[in-house]
PDB file of C-alpha atoms in Angstrom:
ATOM      1  CA  MET A1312       0.043   0.214  -0.070  1.00  0.00           C
ATOM      2  CA  THR A1313       1.079   3.759  -0.963  1.00  0.00           C
ATOM      3  CA  ASP A1314       0.771   6.504   1.595  1.00  0.00           C
ATOM      4  CA  PRO A1315      -2.856   7.109   2.262  1.00  0.00           C
ATOM      5  CA  ARG A1316      -4.641  10.106   0.889  1.00  0.00           C
ATOM      6  CA  ILE A1317      -5.742  12.220   3.803  1.00  0.00           C
ATOM      7  CA  ARG A1318      -8.451  14.991   3.139  1.00  0.00           C
ATOM      8  CA  PRO A1319     -11.582  16.423   4.533  1.00  0.00           C
ATOM      9  CA  ALA A1320     -14.458  15.113   4.225  1.00  0.00           C
ATOM     10  CA  THR A1321     -17.648  16.618   2.089  1.00  0.00           C
ATOM     11  CA  PRO A1322     -21.195  16.594   2.400  1.00  0.00           C
ATOM     12  CA  ALA A1323     -21.186  13.863  -0.135  1.00  0.00           C
ATOM     13  CA  ASP A1324     -18.889  11.470   2.045  1.00  0.00           C
ATOM     14  CA  LEU A1325     -21.363  11.594   5.062  1.00  0.00           C
ATOM     15  CA  ASP A1326     -23.143   7.991   3.558  1.00  0.00           C
ATOM     16  CA  ALA A1327     -20.044   6.298   3.213  1.00  0.00           C
ATOM     17  CA  VAL A1328     -18.367   7.406   6.366  1.00  0.00           C
ATOM     18  CA  LEU A1329     -21.554   6.126   8.530  1.00  0.00           C
ATOM     19  CA  ALA A1330     -21.362   2.822   6.638  1.00  0.00           C
ATOM     20  CA  PHE A1331     -17.375   3.134   7.335  1.00  0.00           C
ATOM     21  CA  TRP A1332     -17.975   3.258  11.012  1.00  0.00           C
ATOM     22  CA  ARG A1333     -20.541   0.038  10.819  1.00  0.00           C
ATOM     23  CA  THR A1334     -17.682  -1.799   9.970  1.00  0.00           C
ATOM     24  CA  ALA A1335     -14.588   0.029  11.426  1.00  0.00           C
ATOM     25  CA  ALA A1336     -15.262   1.960  14.585  1.00  0.00           C
ATOM     26  CA  GLN A1337     -16.344   0.035  17.758  1.00  0.00           C
ATOM     27  CA  GLY A1338     -19.352   1.550  19.816  1.00  0.00           C
ATOM     28  CA  THR A1339     -21.836   4.105  18.789  1.00  0.00           C
ATOM     29  CA  SER A1340     -22.820   7.251  19.397  1.00  0.00           C
ATOM     30  CA  ILE A1341     -25.848   9.375  19.759  1.00  0.00           C
ATOM     31  CA  SER A1342     -24.350  11.447  17.242  1.00  0.00           C
ATOM     32  CA  ASP A1343     -23.718   8.583  14.586  1.00  0.00           C
ATOM     33  CA  ASP A1344     -26.329   9.378  11.954  1.00  0.00           C
ATOM     34  CA  ARG A1345     -26.492  11.606   8.793  1.00  0.00           C
ATOM     35  CA  ASP A1346     -27.795  14.774  10.402  1.00  0.00           C
ATOM     36  CA  GLY A1347     -25.050  14.705  13.322  1.00  0.00           C
ATOM     37  CA  VAL A1348     -21.876  14.110  10.863  1.00  0.00           C
ATOM     38  CA  ALA A1349     -23.584  16.894   8.233  1.00  0.00           C
ATOM     39  CA  ARG A1350     -23.493  19.138  11.451  1.00  0.00           C
ATOM     40  CA  LEU A1351     -19.934  18.501  12.206  1.00  0.00           C
ATOM     41  CA  VAL A1352     -19.042  19.027   8.540  1.00  0.00           C
ATOM     42  CA  GLU A1353     -20.821  22.391   7.859  1.00  0.00           C
ATOM     43  CA  ARG A1354     -19.698  23.518  11.501  1.00  0.00           C
ATOM     44  CA  ASP A1355     -15.848  22.595  10.682  1.00  0.00           C
ATOM     45  CA  PRO A1356     -15.534  21.578   7.081  1.00  0.00           C
ATOM     46  CA  LYS A1357     -11.946  20.720   8.066  1.00  0.00           C
ATOM     47  CA  ALA A1358     -12.451  18.322  11.286  1.00  0.00           C
ATOM     48  CA  LEU A1359     -13.598  14.853   9.893  1.00  0.00           C
ATOM     49  CA  LEU A1360     -10.197  13.861   8.159  1.00  0.00           C
ATOM     50  CA  LEU A1361     -10.414  10.621   5.311  1.00  0.00           C
ATOM     51  CA  ALA A1362      -7.740   8.483   4.585  1.00  0.00           C
ATOM     52  CA  GLU A1363      -8.044   7.071   1.163  1.00  0.00           C
ATOM     53  CA  ASP A1364      -6.186   4.366  -0.822  1.00  0.00           C
ATOM     54  CA  ALA A1365      -7.256   4.012  -4.357  1.00  0.00           C
ATOM     55  CA  GLY A1366     -10.271   5.745  -3.847  1.00  0.00           C
ATOM     56  CA  GLU A1367     -11.234   3.620  -1.096  1.00  0.00           C
ATOM     57  CA  LEU A1368     -12.205   5.143   2.367  1.00  0.00           C
ATOM     58  CA  VAL A1369      -9.810   3.376   4.845  1.00  0.00           C
ATOM     59  CA  GLY A1370      -9.648   5.248   8.067  1.00  0.00           C
ATOM     60  CA  THR A1371     -11.211   8.393   9.719  1.00  0.00           C
ATOM     61  CA  VAL A1372     -10.368  10.812  12.789  1.00  0.00           C
ATOM     62  CA  ILE A1373     -12.107  13.601  13.984  1.00  0.00           C
ATOM     63  CA  ALA A1374      -9.896  16.453  14.810  1.00  0.00           C
ATOM     64  CA  GLY A1375     -12.238  18.962  16.454  1.00  0.00           C
ATOM     65  CA  PHE A1376     -10.965  22.282  17.988  1.00  0.00           C
ATOM     66  CA  ASP A1377     -13.079  24.387  20.141  1.00  0.00           C
ATOM     67  CA  GLY A1378     -10.445  27.139  20.417  1.00  0.00           C
ATOM     68  CA  TRP A1379      -9.261  25.749  23.809  1.00  0.00           C
ATOM     69  CA  ARG A1380      -8.938  22.192  23.566  1.00  0.00           C
ATOM     70  CA  CYS A1381      -8.012  19.727  20.995  1.00  0.00           C
ATOM     71  CA  HIS A1382     -10.304  16.714  20.938  1.00  0.00           C
ATOM     72  CA  LEU A1383      -9.997  13.466  18.581  1.00  0.00           C
ATOM     73  CA  TYR A1384     -13.069  11.063  18.206  1.00  0.00           C
ATOM     74  CA  ARG A1385     -13.563   7.956  15.496  1.00  0.00           C
ATOM     75  CA  LEU A1386     -10.303   7.314  14.899  1.00  0.00           C
ATOM     76  CA  ALA A1387     -10.924   3.919  12.861  1.00  0.00           C
ATOM     77  CA  VAL A1388      -9.198   2.210  10.377  1.00  0.00           C
ATOM     78  CA  HIS A1389     -10.737  -0.722   8.415  1.00  0.00           C
ATOM     79  CA  PRO A1390     -10.242  -3.947   9.761  1.00  0.00           C
ATOM     80  CA  GLY A1391      -8.168  -5.652   6.799  1.00  0.00           C
ATOM     81  CA  ARG A1392      -5.978  -2.467   6.810  1.00  0.00           C
ATOM     82  CA  ARG A1393      -4.732  -2.471  10.199  1.00  0.00           C
ATOM     83  CA  ARG A1394      -1.071  -2.086  11.249  1.00  0.00           C
ATOM     84  CA  ARG A1395      -0.299  -0.732   8.251  1.00  0.00           C
ATOM     85  CA  GLY A1396       0.460   2.889   9.569  1.00  0.00           C
ATOM     86  CA  ILE A1397      -3.306   4.650   8.390  1.00  0.00           C
ATOM     87  CA  GLY A1398      -4.084   5.559  12.017  1.00  0.00           C
ATOM     88  CA  SER A1399      -0.706   7.334  12.397  1.00  0.00           C
ATOM     89  CA  ALA A1400      -1.069   9.613   9.217  1.00  0.00           C
ATOM     90  CA  LEU A1401      -4.005  10.297  10.544  1.00  0.00           C
ATOM     91  CA  LEU A1402      -2.968  11.226  13.528  1.00  0.00           C
ATOM     92  CA  ALA A1403       0.092  13.161  12.346  1.00  0.00           C
ATOM     93  CA  ALA A1404      -2.729  15.144  10.275  1.00  0.00           C
ATOM     94  CA  ALA A1405      -4.712  15.844  13.065  1.00  0.00           C
ATOM     95  CA  GLU A1406      -1.900  16.984  15.315  1.00  0.00           C
ATOM     96  CA  GLU A1407      -0.658  19.050  12.375  1.00  0.00           C
ATOM     97  CA  ARG A1408      -4.322  20.701  12.396  1.00  0.00           C
ATOM     98  CA  PHE A1409      -4.340  21.479  15.894  1.00  0.00           C
ATOM     99  CA  VAL A1410      -0.612  23.029  15.854  1.00  0.00           C
ATOM    100  CA  ARG A1411      -1.962  25.128  13.316  1.00  0.00           C
ATOM    101  CA  LEU A1412      -4.927  26.358  15.188  1.00  0.00           C
ATOM    102  CA  GLY A1413      -2.749  26.991  17.971  1.00  0.00           C
ATOM    103  CA  GLY A1414      -3.727  23.965  19.916  1.00  0.00           C
ATOM    104  CA  ARG A1415      -1.550  22.536  23.041  1.00  0.00           C
ATOM    105  CA  ARG A1416      -2.415  19.296  23.794  1.00  0.00           C
ATOM    106  CA  GLY A1417      -4.792  16.793  22.381  1.00  0.00           C
ATOM    107  CA  ASP A1418      -7.132  14.583  24.022  1.00  0.00           C
ATOM    108  CA  ALA A1419      -8.945  11.503  22.687  1.00  0.00           C
ATOM    109  CA  MET A1420     -12.386   9.423  23.447  1.00  0.00           C
ATOM    110  CA  VAL A1421     -11.279   5.984  23.561  1.00  0.00           C
ATOM    111  CA  LEU A1422     -13.435   2.873  24.877  1.00  0.00           C
ATOM    112  CA  THR A1423     -12.635   1.274  27.799  1.00  0.00           C
ATOM    113  CA  ARG A1424     -13.101  -1.969  26.734  1.00  0.00           C
ATOM    114  CA  ASN A1425     -11.335  -1.471  23.542  1.00  0.00           C
ATOM    115  CA  GLU A1426      -7.915  -2.869  24.429  1.00  0.00           C
ATOM    116  CA  GLY A1427      -6.567  -2.952  21.230  1.00  0.00           C
ATOM    117  CA  ALA A1428      -7.135   1.166  20.619  1.00  0.00           C
ATOM    118  CA  HIS A1429      -5.314   1.561  24.026  1.00  0.00           C
ATOM    119  CA  HIS A1430      -2.148  -0.224  22.299  1.00  0.00           C
ATOM    120  CA  ALA A1431      -2.619   2.135  19.252  1.00  0.00           C
ATOM    121  CA  TRP A1432      -3.149   5.410  21.658  1.00  0.00           C
ATOM    122  CA  ARG A1433      -0.069   4.340  23.492  1.00  0.00           C
ATOM    123  CA  ALA A1434       2.085   4.127  20.672  1.00  0.00           C
ATOM    124  CA  ALA A1435       1.377   7.395  19.242  1.00  0.00           C
ATOM    125  CA  GLY A1436       2.294   8.845  22.757  1.00  0.00           C
ATOM    126  CA  TYR A1437      -0.802   9.276  24.173  1.00  0.00           C
ATOM    127  CA  ALA A1438      -1.466   8.116  27.868  1.00  0.00           C
ATOM    128  CA  PRO A1439      -5.013   7.300  30.055  1.00  0.00           C
ATOM    129  CA  GLU A1440      -5.575  10.557  32.719  1.00  0.00           C
ATOM    130  CA  GLU A1441      -7.229   8.339  35.184  1.00  0.00           C
ATOM    131  CA  HIS A1442      -7.819  11.006  37.450  1.00  0.00           C
ATOM    132  CA  TRP A1443     -10.315  12.660  34.907  1.00  0.00           C
ATOM    133  CA  ARG A1444     -13.766  11.029  34.341  1.00  0.00           C
ATOM    134  CA  ARG A1445     -15.933  11.858  31.138  1.00  0.00           C
ATOM    135  CA  TRP A1446     -19.590  12.787  32.699  1.00  0.00           C
ATOM    136  CA  VAL A1447     -22.653  13.108  29.835  1.00  0.00           C
ATOM    137  CA  LYS A1448     -26.114  14.359  29.456  1.00  0.00           C
ATOM    138  CA  PRO A1449     -28.113  13.422  26.392  1.00  0.00           C
ATOM    139  CA  LEU A1450     -29.693  16.476  24.928  1.00  0.00           C
ATOM    140  CA  ALA A1451     -32.079  14.693  22.169  1.00  0.00           C
ATOM    141  CA  ASP A1452     -34.842  13.744  24.790  1.00  0.00           C
ATOM    142  CA  ARG A1453     -34.812  18.066  25.613  1.00  0.00           C
ATOM    143  CA  ALA A1454     -38.267  19.420  24.851  1.00  0.00           C
ATOM    144  CA  ASP A1455     -37.753  23.033  23.222  1.00  0.00           C
TER     145      ASP A1455
END
């Protein structure tokens, strides 16, 4: 395999990205629907990065920057293409984006049960911060 081509997603990629995540990503999110991904691409057109090899989608990462912190989500590589540098290429592109935007530290959302991902994140220089806990509240059920 040659180096993957890394590019931002466009609205035309949304269905392919969602189908890819069903194959390559572990777990689901309340935002894993066409409207959620469309909002992301519309709000920050360079946040959702895609890796392609010969036109085939082989990896994704969301590199979100809120002006203060750099957040990584949905790092996923096609199961048949893992351990070939695709995840590393996506992370390098995400980190370059963060540096250009003035970011100072990246953090990643990683499922506790995804042991394979833990090894990959550690190899990329990331480490868990055990003194932090993610607190969530779904807002989809809120009445207007």
